[in-house]
JSON list of C-alpha atoms in Angstrom, two decimals:
[
{"chain": "O", "resi": 1149, "resn": "ILE", "atom": "CA", "xyz": [0.05, -0.03, 0.02]},
{"chain": "O", "resi": 1150, "resn": "SER", "atom": "CA", "xyz": [1.35, 3.43, -0.87]},
{"chain": "O", "resi": 1151, "resn": "VAL", "atom": "CA", "xyz": [-0.03, 6.90, -1.15]},
{"chain": "O", "resi": 1152, "resn": "LYS", "atom": "CA", "xyz": [0.83, 8.76, -4.27]},
{"chain": "O", "resi": 1153, "resn": "PRO", "atom": "CA", "xyz": [1.74, 12.35, -3.88]},
{"chain": "O", "resi": 1154, "resn": "LEU", "atom": "CA", "xyz": [-0.73, 14.88, -5.37]},
{"chain": "O", "resi": 1155, "resn": "LYS", "atom": "CA", "xyz": [0.58, 17.43, -7.82]},
{"chain": "O", "resi": 1156, "resn": "VAL", "atom": "CA", "xyz": [-0.41, 20.81, -6.33]},
{"chain": "O", "resi": 1157, "resn": "GLN", "atom": "CA", "xyz": [-0.23, 24.49, -6.80]},
{"chain": "O", "resi": 1158, "resn": "ASN", "atom": "CA", "xyz": [0.18, 27.09, -4.03]},
{"chain": "O", "resi": 1159, "resn": "TRP", "atom": "CA", "xyz": [2.03, 24.98, -1.57]},
{"chain": "O", "resi": 1160, "resn": "ILE", "atom": "CA", "xyz": [5.71, 24.93, -0.56]},
{"chain": "O", "resi": 1161, "resn": "LEU", "atom": "CA", "xyz": [6.43, 21.93, -2.79]},
{"chain": "O", "resi": 1162, "resn": "PRO", "atom": "CA", "xyz": [5.19, 20.91, -6.18]},
{"chain": "O", "resi": 1163, "resn": "GLU", "atom": "CA", "xyz": [3.82, 17.72, -4.77]},
{"chain": "O", "resi": 1164, "resn": "LEU", "atom": "CA", "xyz": [1.81, 17.10, -1.61]},
{"chain": "O", "resi": 1165, "resn": "PRO", "atom": "CA", "xyz": [3.00, 13.84, -0.07]},
{"chain": "O", "resi": 1166, "resn": "GLY", "atom": "CA", "xyz": [0.91, 11.18, 1.55]},
{"chain": "O", "resi": 1167, "resn": "PHE", "atom": "CA", "xyz": [1.66, 11.59, 5.31]},
{"chain": "O", "resi": 1168, "resn": "ILE", "atom": "CA", "xyz": [0.39, 8.68, 7.29]},
{"chain": "O", "resi": 1169, "resn": "THR", "atom": "CA", "xyz": [0.18, 9.57, 10.94]},
{"chain": "O", "resi": 1170, "resn": "ASP", "atom": "CA", "xyz": [-1.80, 6.57, 12.34]},
{"chain": "O", "resi": 1171, "resn": "ILE", "atom": "CA", "xyz": [-2.56, 2.98, 11.22]},
{"chain": "O", "resi": 1172, "resn": "LEU", "atom": "CA", "xyz": [-4.42, 0.11, 12.69]},
{"chain": "O", "resi": 1173, "resn": "ILE", "atom": "CA", "xyz": [-5.90, -3.36, 11.90]},
{"chain": "O", "resi": 1174, "resn": "SER", "atom": "CA", "xyz": [-9.40, -4.44, 12.93]},
{"chain": "O", "resi": 1175, "resn": "ILE", "atom": "CA", "xyz": [-9.68, -7.00, 15.69]},
{"chain": "O", "resi": 1176, "resn": "ASP", "atom": "CA", "xyz": [-10.86, -9.65, 13.10]},
{"chain": "O", "resi": 1177, "resn": "ASP", "atom": "CA", "xyz": [-7.83, -8.90, 10.95]},
{"chain": "O", "resi": 1178, "resn": "ARG", "atom": "CA", "xyz": [-10.08, -8.10, 7.88]},
{"chain": "O", "resi": 1179, "resn": "PHE", "atom": "CA", "xyz": [-9.50, -4.41, 7.51]},
{"chain": "O", "resi": 1180, "resn": "LEU", "atom": "CA", "xyz": [-6.55, -2.07, 7.71]},
{"chain": "O", "resi": 1181, "resn": "TYR", "atom": "CA", "xyz": [-7.20, 1.68, 8.36]},
{"chain": "O", "resi": 1182, "resn": "PHE", "atom": "CA", "xyz": [-4.92, 4.67, 8.04]},
{"chain": "O", "resi": 1183, "resn": "ILE", "atom": "CA", "xyz": [-4.95, 8.44, 8.35]},
{"chain": "O", "resi": 1184, "resn": "ASN", "atom": "CA", "xyz": [-3.50, 10.62, 5.62]},
{"chain": "O", "resi": 1185, "resn": "TRP", "atom": "CA", "xyz": [-2.94, 13.92, 7.53]},
{"chain": "O", "resi": 1186, "resn": "LEU", "atom": "CA", "xyz": [-1.89, 16.31, 4.73]},
{"chain": "O", "resi": 1187, "resn": "GLN", "atom": "CA", "xyz": [-4.18, 14.93, 1.94]},
{"chain": "O", "resi": 1188, "resn": "GLY", "atom": "CA", "xyz": [-7.02, 14.78, 4.48]},
{"chain": "O", "resi": 1189, "resn": "ASP", "atom": "CA", "xyz": [-8.49, 11.27, 4.02]},
{"chain": "O", "resi": 1190, "resn": "ILE", "atom": "CA", "xyz": [-9.08, 8.16, 6.13]},
{"chain": "O", "resi": 1191, "resn": "ARG", "atom": "CA", "xyz": [-8.69, 4.94, 4.11]},
{"chain": "O", "resi": 1192, "resn": "GLN", "atom": "CA", "xyz": [-9.94, 1.37, 4.71]},
{"chain": "O", "resi": 1193, "resn": "TYR", "atom": "CA", "xyz": [-8.40, -1.61, 2.96]},
{"chain": "O", "resi": 1194, "resn": "ASN", "atom": "CA", "xyz": [-9.63, -5.11, 2.93]},
{"chain": "O", "resi": 1195, "resn": "ILE", "atom": "CA", "xyz": [-6.54, -7.21, 3.88]},
{"chain": "O", "resi": 1196, "resn": "GLU", "atom": "CA", "xyz": [-8.15, -10.71, 4.02]},
{"chain": "O", "resi": 1197, "resn": "ASP", "atom": "CA", "xyz": [-5.49, -11.48, 1.36]},
{"chain": "O", "resi": 1198, "resn": "PRO", "atom": "CA", "xyz": [-2.49, -9.55, 2.78]},
{"chain": "O", "resi": 1199, "resn": "LYS", "atom": "CA", "xyz": [-0.53, -9.71, -0.38]},
{"chain": "O", "resi": 1200, "resn": "ASN", "atom": "CA", "xyz": [-3.39, -8.02, -2.33]},
{"chain": "O", "resi": 1201, "resn": "PRO", "atom": "CA", "xyz": [-4.94, -5.28, -0.17]},
{"chain": "O", "resi": 1202, "resn": "VAL", "atom": "CA", "xyz": [-7.98, -3.67, -1.72]},
{"chain": "O", "resi": 1203, "resn": "LEU", "atom": "CA", "xyz": [-9.20, -0.12, -1.04]},
{"chain": "O", "resi": 1204, "resn": "VAL", "atom": "CA", "xyz": [-12.80, -0.53, 0.05]},
{"chain": "O", "resi": 1205, "resn": "GLY", "atom": "CA", "xyz": [-13.46, 2.73, 1.90]},
{"chain": "O", "resi": 1206, "resn": "GLN", "atom": "CA", "xyz": [-12.27, 6.32, 1.81]},
{"chain": "O", "resi": 1207, "resn": "VAL", "atom": "CA", "xyz": [-13.61, 9.55, 3.32]},
{"chain": "O", "resi": 1208, "resn": "TYR", "atom": "CA", "xyz": [-12.20, 13.07, 3.22]},
{"chain": "O", "resi": 1209, "resn": "VAL", "atom": "CA", "xyz": [-12.44, 14.87, 6.52]},
{"chain": "O", "resi": 1210, "resn": "GLY", "atom": "CA", "xyz": [-10.13, 17.84, 5.92]},
{"chain": "O", "resi": 1211, "resn": "GLY", "atom": "CA", "xyz": [-6.64, 18.26, 4.58]},
{"chain": "O", "resi": 1212, "resn": "LEU", "atom": "CA", "xyz": [-4.80, 20.93, 2.59]},
{"chain": "O", "resi": 1213, "resn": "VAL", "atom": "CA", "xyz": [-6.61, 20.47, -0.71]},
{"chain": "O", "resi": 1214, "resn": "GLN", "atom": "CA", "xyz": [-10.12, 21.58, 0.25]},
{"chain": "O", "resi": 1215, "resn": "LYS", "atom": "CA", "xyz": [-12.43, 24.27, -1.04]},
{"chain": "O", "resi": 1216, "resn": "GLY", "atom": "CA", "xyz": [-11.43, 27.62, 0.41]},
{"chain": "O", "resi": 1217, "resn": "SER", "atom": "CA", "xyz": [-7.78, 26.66, 0.79]},
{"chain": "O", "resi": 1218, "resn": "PRO", "atom": "CA", "xyz": [-5.18, 28.27, -1.52]},
{"chain": "O", "resi": 1219, "resn": "VAL", "atom": "CA", "xyz": [-3.76, 24.75, -2.27]},
{"chain": "O", "resi": 1220, "resn": "VAL", "atom": "CA", "xyz": [-5.28, 23.00, -5.30]},
{"chain": "O", "resi": 1221, "resn": "ALA", "atom": "CA", "xyz": [-4.48, 19.63, -6.72]},
{"chain": "O", "resi": 1222, "resn": "VAL", "atom": "CA", "xyz": [-3.68, 19.29, -10.40]},
{"chain": "O", "resi": 1223, "resn": "THR", "atom": "CA", "xyz": [-4.68, 16.22, -12.48]},
{"chain": "O", "resi": 1224, "resn": "GLU", "atom": "CA", "xyz": [-2.53, 14.68, -15.21]},
{"chain": "O", "resi": 1225, "resn": "ASP", "atom": "CA", "xyz": [-4.61, 16.59, -17.85]},
{"chain": "O", "resi": 1226, "resn": "GLY", "atom": "CA", "xyz": [-4.03, 19.92, -16.02]},
{"chain": "O", "resi": 1227, "resn": "LYS", "atom": "CA", "xyz": [-7.46, 20.20, -14.40]},
{"chain": "O", "resi": 1228, "resn": "THR", "atom": "CA", "xyz": [-7.58, 21.47, -10.82]},
{"chain": "O", "resi": 1229, "resn": "TRP", "atom": "CA", "xyz": [-9.67, 20.16, -8.03]},
{"chain": "O", "resi": 1230, "resn": "GLN", "atom": "CA", "xyz": [-10.30, 20.58, -4.22]},
{"chain": "O", "resi": 1231, "resn": "SER", "atom": "CA", "xyz": [-12.31, 18.30, -1.90]},
{"chain": "O", "resi": 1232, "resn": "ASP", "atom": "CA", "xyz": [-15.47, 19.53, -0.35]},
{"chain": "O", "resi": 1233, "resn": "VAL", "atom": "CA", "xyz": [-15.13, 20.74, 3.27]},
{"chain": "O", "resi": 1234, "resn": "PRO", "atom": "CA", "xyz": [-17.28, 18.44, 5.48]},
{"chain": "O", "resi": 1235, "resn": "GLU", "atom": "CA", "xyz": [-19.51, 20.19, 7.96]},
{"chain": "O", "resi": 1236, "resn": "ILE", "atom": "CA", "xyz": [-20.97, 18.51, 11.02]},
{"chain": "O", "resi": 1237, "resn": "GLN", "atom": "CA", "xyz": [-23.63, 20.10, 13.24]},
{"chain": "O", "resi": 1238, "resn": "GLY", "atom": "CA", "xyz": [-22.82, 23.55, 11.80]},
{"chain": "O", "resi": 1239, "resn": "HIS", "atom": "CA", "xyz": [-19.06, 23.07, 12.29]},
{"chain": "O", "resi": 1240, "resn": "ARG", "atom": "CA", "xyz": [-16.73, 23.17, 9.28]},
{"chain": "O", "resi": 1241, "resn": "LEU", "atom": "CA", "xyz": [-14.03, 20.56, 9.78]},
{"chain": "O", "resi": 1242, "resn": "ARG", "atom": "CA", "xyz": [-10.53, 21.94, 10.33]},
{"chain": "O", "resi": 1243, "resn": "GLY", "atom": "CA", "xyz": [-7.06, 20.58, 9.70]},
{"chain": "O", "resi": 1244, "resn": "GLY", "atom": "CA", "xyz": [-6.45, 16.95, 8.67]},
{"chain": "O", "resi": 1245, "resn": "PRO", "atom": "CA", "xyz": [-7.09, 13.69, 10.45]},
{"chain": "O", "resi": 1246, "resn": "ASN", "atom": "CA", "xyz": [-4.37, 12.53, 12.80]},
{"chain": "O", "resi": 1247, "resn": "MET", "atom": "CA", "xyz": [-5.16, 9.63, 15.06]},
{"chain": "O", "resi": 1248, "resn": "ILE", "atom": "CA", "xyz": [-7.81, 6.89, 14.96]},
{"chain": "O", "resi": 1249, "resn": "GLN", "atom": "CA", "xyz": [-9.38, 4.45, 17.41]},
{"chain": "O", "resi": 1250, "resn": "LEU", "atom": "CA", "xyz": [-11.66, 1.61, 16.30]},
{"chain": "O", "resi": 1251, "resn": "SER", "atom": "CA", "xyz": [-14.61, 0.38, 18.49]},
{"chain": "O", "resi": 1252, "resn": "LEU", "atom": "CA", "xyz": [-14.47, -3.23, 19.67]},
{"chain": "O", "resi": 1253, "resn": "ASP", "atom": "CA", "xyz": [-17.19, -4.28, 17.26]},
{"chain": "O", "resi": 1254, "resn": "GLY", "atom": "CA", "xyz": [-15.28, -2.55, 14.36]},
{"chain": "O", "resi": 1255, "resn": "LYS", "atom": "CA", "xyz": [-18.31, -0.40, 13.38]},
{"chain": "O", "resi": 1256, "resn": "ARG", "atom": "CA", "xyz": [-17.16, 2.95, 14.67]},
{"chain": "O", "resi": 1257, "resn": "LEU", "atom": "CA", "xyz": [-13.90, 4.61, 13.86]},
{"chain": "O", "resi": 1258, "resn": "TYR", "atom": "CA", "xyz": [-13.10, 7.69, 15.89]},
{"chain": "O", "resi": 1259, "resn": "ALA", "atom": "CA", "xyz": [-10.62, 10.37, 14.57]},
{"chain": "O", "resi": 1260, "resn": "THR", "atom": "CA", "xyz": [-8.97, 13.33, 16.08]},
{"chain": "O", "resi": 1261, "resn": "ASN", "atom": "CA", "xyz": [-6.99, 16.06, 14.12]},
{"chain": "O", "resi": 1262, "resn": "SER", "atom": "CA", "xyz": [-4.20, 17.55, 16.14]},
{"chain": "O", "resi": 1263, "resn": "LEU", "atom": "CA", "xyz": [-0.73, 16.21, 15.31]},
{"chain": "O", "resi": 1264, "resn": "PHE", "atom": "CA", "xyz": [1.78, 18.46, 17.17]},
{"chain": "O", "resi": 1265, "resn": "SER", "atom": "CA", "xyz": [0.87, 21.96, 18.19]},
{"chain": "O", "resi": 1266, "resn": "THR", "atom": "CA", "xyz": [3.87, 23.56, 16.42]},
{"chain": "O", "resi": 1267, "resn": "TRP", "atom": "CA", "xyz": [3.04, 21.65, 13.14]},
{"chain": "O", "resi": 1268, "resn": "ASP", "atom": "CA", "xyz": [-0.70, 22.48, 13.60]},
{"chain": "O", "resi": 1269, "resn": "ARG", "atom": "CA", "xyz": [0.10, 26.18, 13.84]},
{"chain": "O", "resi": 1270, "resn": "GLN", "atom": "CA", "xyz": [2.31, 26.11, 10.81]},
{"chain": "O", "resi": 1271, "resn": "ILE", "atom": "CA", "xyz": [0.26, 23.82, 8.50]},
{"chain": "O", "resi": 1272, "resn": "TYR", "atom": "CA", "xyz": [-3.25, 24.32, 9.69]},
{"chain": "O", "resi": 1273, "resn": "PRO", "atom": "CA", "xyz": [-3.33, 27.66, 11.50]},
{"chain": "O", "resi": 1274, "resn": "GLU", "atom": "CA", "xyz": [-7.16, 27.77, 11.71]},
{"chain": "O", "resi": 1275, "resn": "LEU", "atom": "CA", "xyz": [-6.97, 24.42, 13.68]},
{"chain": "O", "resi": 1276, "resn": "ALA", "atom": "CA", "xyz": [-4.56, 26.04, 16.20]},
{"chain": "O", "resi": 1277, "resn": "GLU", "atom": "CA", "xyz": [-6.73, 29.17, 16.43]},
{"chain": "O", "resi": 1278, "resn": "LYS", "atom": "CA", "xyz": [-10.08, 27.39, 16.80]},
{"chain": "O", "resi": 1279, "resn": "GLY", "atom": "CA", "xyz": [-9.18, 24.13, 18.41]},
{"chain": "O", "resi": 1280, "resn": "SER", "atom": "CA", "xyz": [-9.43, 20.54, 17.27]},
{"chain": "O", "resi": 1281, "resn": "HIS", "atom": "CA", "xyz": [-12.31, 18.11, 17.16]},
{"chain": "O", "resi": 1282, "resn": "MET", "atom": "CA", "xyz": [-13.16, 14.40, 17.34]},
{"chain": "O", "resi": 1283, "resn": "LEU", "atom": "CA", "xyz": [-15.35, 12.69, 14.70]},
{"chain": "O", "resi": 1284, "resn": "GLN", "atom": "CA", "xyz": [-17.04, 9.30, 14.39]},
{"chain": "O", "resi": 1285, "resn": "ILE", "atom": "CA", "xyz": [-16.83, 7.51, 11.09]},
{"chain": "O", "resi": 1286, "resn": "ASP", "atom": "CA", "xyz": [-19.36, 4.71, 10.58]},
{"chain": "O", "resi": 1287, "resn": "VAL", "atom": "CA", "xyz": [-17.82, 1.57, 9.13]},
{"chain": "O", "resi": 1288, "resn": "ASP", "atom": "CA", "xyz": [-19.39, -0.97, 6.86]},
{"chain": "O", "resi": 1289, "resn": "THR", "atom": "CA", "xyz": [-17.92, -4.17, 8.29]},
{"chain": "O", "resi": 1290, "resn": "MET", "atom": "CA", "xyz": [-19.49, -6.37, 5.56]},
{"chain": "O", "resi": 1291, "resn": "LYS", "atom": "CA", "xyz": [-18.52, -4.87, 2.21]},
{"chain": "O", "resi": 1292, "resn": "GLY", "atom": "CA", "xyz": [-16.25, -2.10, 3.47]},
{"chain": "O", "resi": 1293, "resn": "GLY", "atom": "CA", "xyz": [-16.96, 1.62, 3.41]},
{"chain": "O", "resi": 1294, "resn": "LEU", "atom": "CA", "xyz": [-16.69, 4.65, 5.51]},
{"chain": "O", "resi": 1295, "resn": "LYS", "atom": "CA", "xyz": [-19.19, 7.48, 6.18]},
{"chain": "O", "resi": 1296, "resn": "ILE", "atom": "CA", "xyz": [-18.97, 10.51, 8.50]},
{"chain": "O", "resi": 1297, "resn": "ASN", "atom": "CA", "xyz": [-21.54, 10.20, 11.33]},
{"chain": "O", "resi": 1298, "resn": "PRO", "atom": "CA", "xyz": [-23.41, 13.54, 11.40]},
{"chain": "O", "resi": 1299, "resn": "ASN", "atom": "CA", "xyz": [-24.70, 12.89, 14.88]},
{"chain": "O", "resi": 1300, "resn": "PHE", "atom": "CA", "xyz": [-21.34, 12.81, 16.64]},
{"chain": "O", "resi": 1301, "resn": "PHE", "atom": "CA", "xyz": [-18.96, 15.77, 16.92]},
{"chain": "O", "resi": 1302, "resn": "ILE", "atom": "CA", "xyz": [-16.81, 16.84, 19.87]},
{"chain": "O", "resi": 1303, "resn": "ASP", "atom": "CA", "xyz": [-15.53, 20.42, 19.52]},
{"chain": "O", "resi": 1304, "resn": "PHE", "atom": "CA", "xyz": [-12.42, 20.85, 21.71]},
{"chain": "O", "resi": 1305, "resn": "GLY", "atom": "CA", "xyz": [-12.28, 24.49, 20.67]},
{"chain": "O", "resi": 1306, "resn": "ALA", "atom": "CA", "xyz": [-15.34, 25.02, 22.88]},
{"chain": "O", "resi": 1307, "resn": "GLU", "atom": "CA", "xyz": [-13.63, 23.86, 26.08]},
{"chain": "O", "resi": 1308, "resn": "PRO", "atom": "CA", "xyz": [-13.71, 26.37, 29.02]},
{"chain": "O", "resi": 1309, "resn": "ASP", "atom": "CA", "xyz": [-9.99, 26.93, 28.85]},
{"chain": "O", "resi": 1310, "resn": "GLY", "atom": "CA", "xyz": [-9.74, 26.48, 25.09]},
{"chain": "O", "resi": 1311, "resn": "PRO", "atom": "CA", "xyz": [-9.24, 26.17, 22.36]},
{"chain": "O", "resi": 1312, "resn": "CYS", "atom": "CA", "xyz": [-7.81, 22.77, 23.17]},
{"chain": "O", "resi": 1313, "resn": "MET", "atom": "CA", "xyz": [-5.96, 20.37, 20.82]},
{"chain": "O", "resi": 1314, "resn": "ALA", "atom": "CA", "xyz": [-6.95, 16.73, 20.91]},
{"chain": "O", "resi": 1315, "resn": "HIS", "atom": "CA", "xyz": [-4.22, 14.40, 19.79]},
{"chain": "O", "resi": 1316, "resn": "GLU", "atom": "CA", "xyz": [-5.54, 10.92, 20.43]},
{"chain": "O", "resi": 1317, "resn": "MET", "atom": "CA", "xyz": [-8.13, 8.89, 22.38]},
{"chain": "O", "resi": 1318, "resn": "ARG", "atom": "CA", "xyz": [-7.98, 5.42, 23.97]},
{"chain": "O", "resi": 1319, "resn": "TYR", "atom": "CA", "xyz": [-10.49, 2.88, 25.29]},
{"chain": "O", "resi": 1320, "resn": "PRO", "atom": "CA", "xyz": [-10.13, 1.94, 28.96]},
{"chain": "O", "resi": 1321, "resn": "GLY", "atom": "CA", "xyz": [-9.29, -1.77, 29.13]},
{"chain": "O", "resi": 1322, "resn": "GLY", "atom": "CA", "xyz": [-7.72, -1.91, 25.75]},
{"chain": "O", "resi": 1323, "resn": "ASP", "atom": "CA", "xyz": [-8.53, -3.62, 22.54]},
{"chain": "O", "resi": 1324, "resn": "CYS", "atom": "CA", "xyz": [-6.59, -4.60, 19.42]},
{"chain": "O", "resi": 1325, "resn": "THR", "atom": "CA", "xyz": [-5.69, -0.97, 18.62]},
{"chain": "O", "resi": 1326, "resn": "SER", "atom": "CA", "xyz": [-4.84, 0.43, 21.99]},
{"chain": "O", "resi": 1327, "resn": "ASP", "atom": "CA", "xyz": [-2.43, -0.30, 24.89]},
{"chain": "O", "resi": 1328, "resn": "ILE", "atom": "CA", "xyz": [-3.38, -3.54, 26.58]},
{"chain": "O", "resi": 1329, "resn": "TRP", "atom": "CA", "xyz": [-2.40, -4.03, 30.31]},
{"chain": "O", "resi": 1330, "resn": "ILE", "atom": "CA", "xyz": [-2.27, -7.39, 31.95]}
]
């Protein structure tokens, strides 16, 4: 599995690399998930045949190439594009996804979006200014597929001493994707 860089305009480099900041495998070993912080997507691969992973789910939840950003992607034929900016409960998503945690049943994938505060300020200044958030991505565990859950949104920018930056989350007691204590 590799993430191809995007040819872009109005960024510090001519290409925007894939920048994977978190990766996990479902407890049943069927799916691999990863976060692509700069390009702004979360991907789901079926890995039942580990030598031939298949992309079965992808959802954009931010990133640098989104409408309203100066950064635009350029296709091979010279056309430009930007992804739509998701909005949940009246909140425009900021930054790019950073860390993920999968529920024990594999049906809910949670994502936060703060990597390091110094990088957040440099690459996603609006994120540093307004705070980060946590999303829930609904997972199709039969065929594969990812969808933003519009009913779940935690805005860490609204914290009393905020805005706050949420880096990651963990389940108490552990599971296949978090620290396990014996």
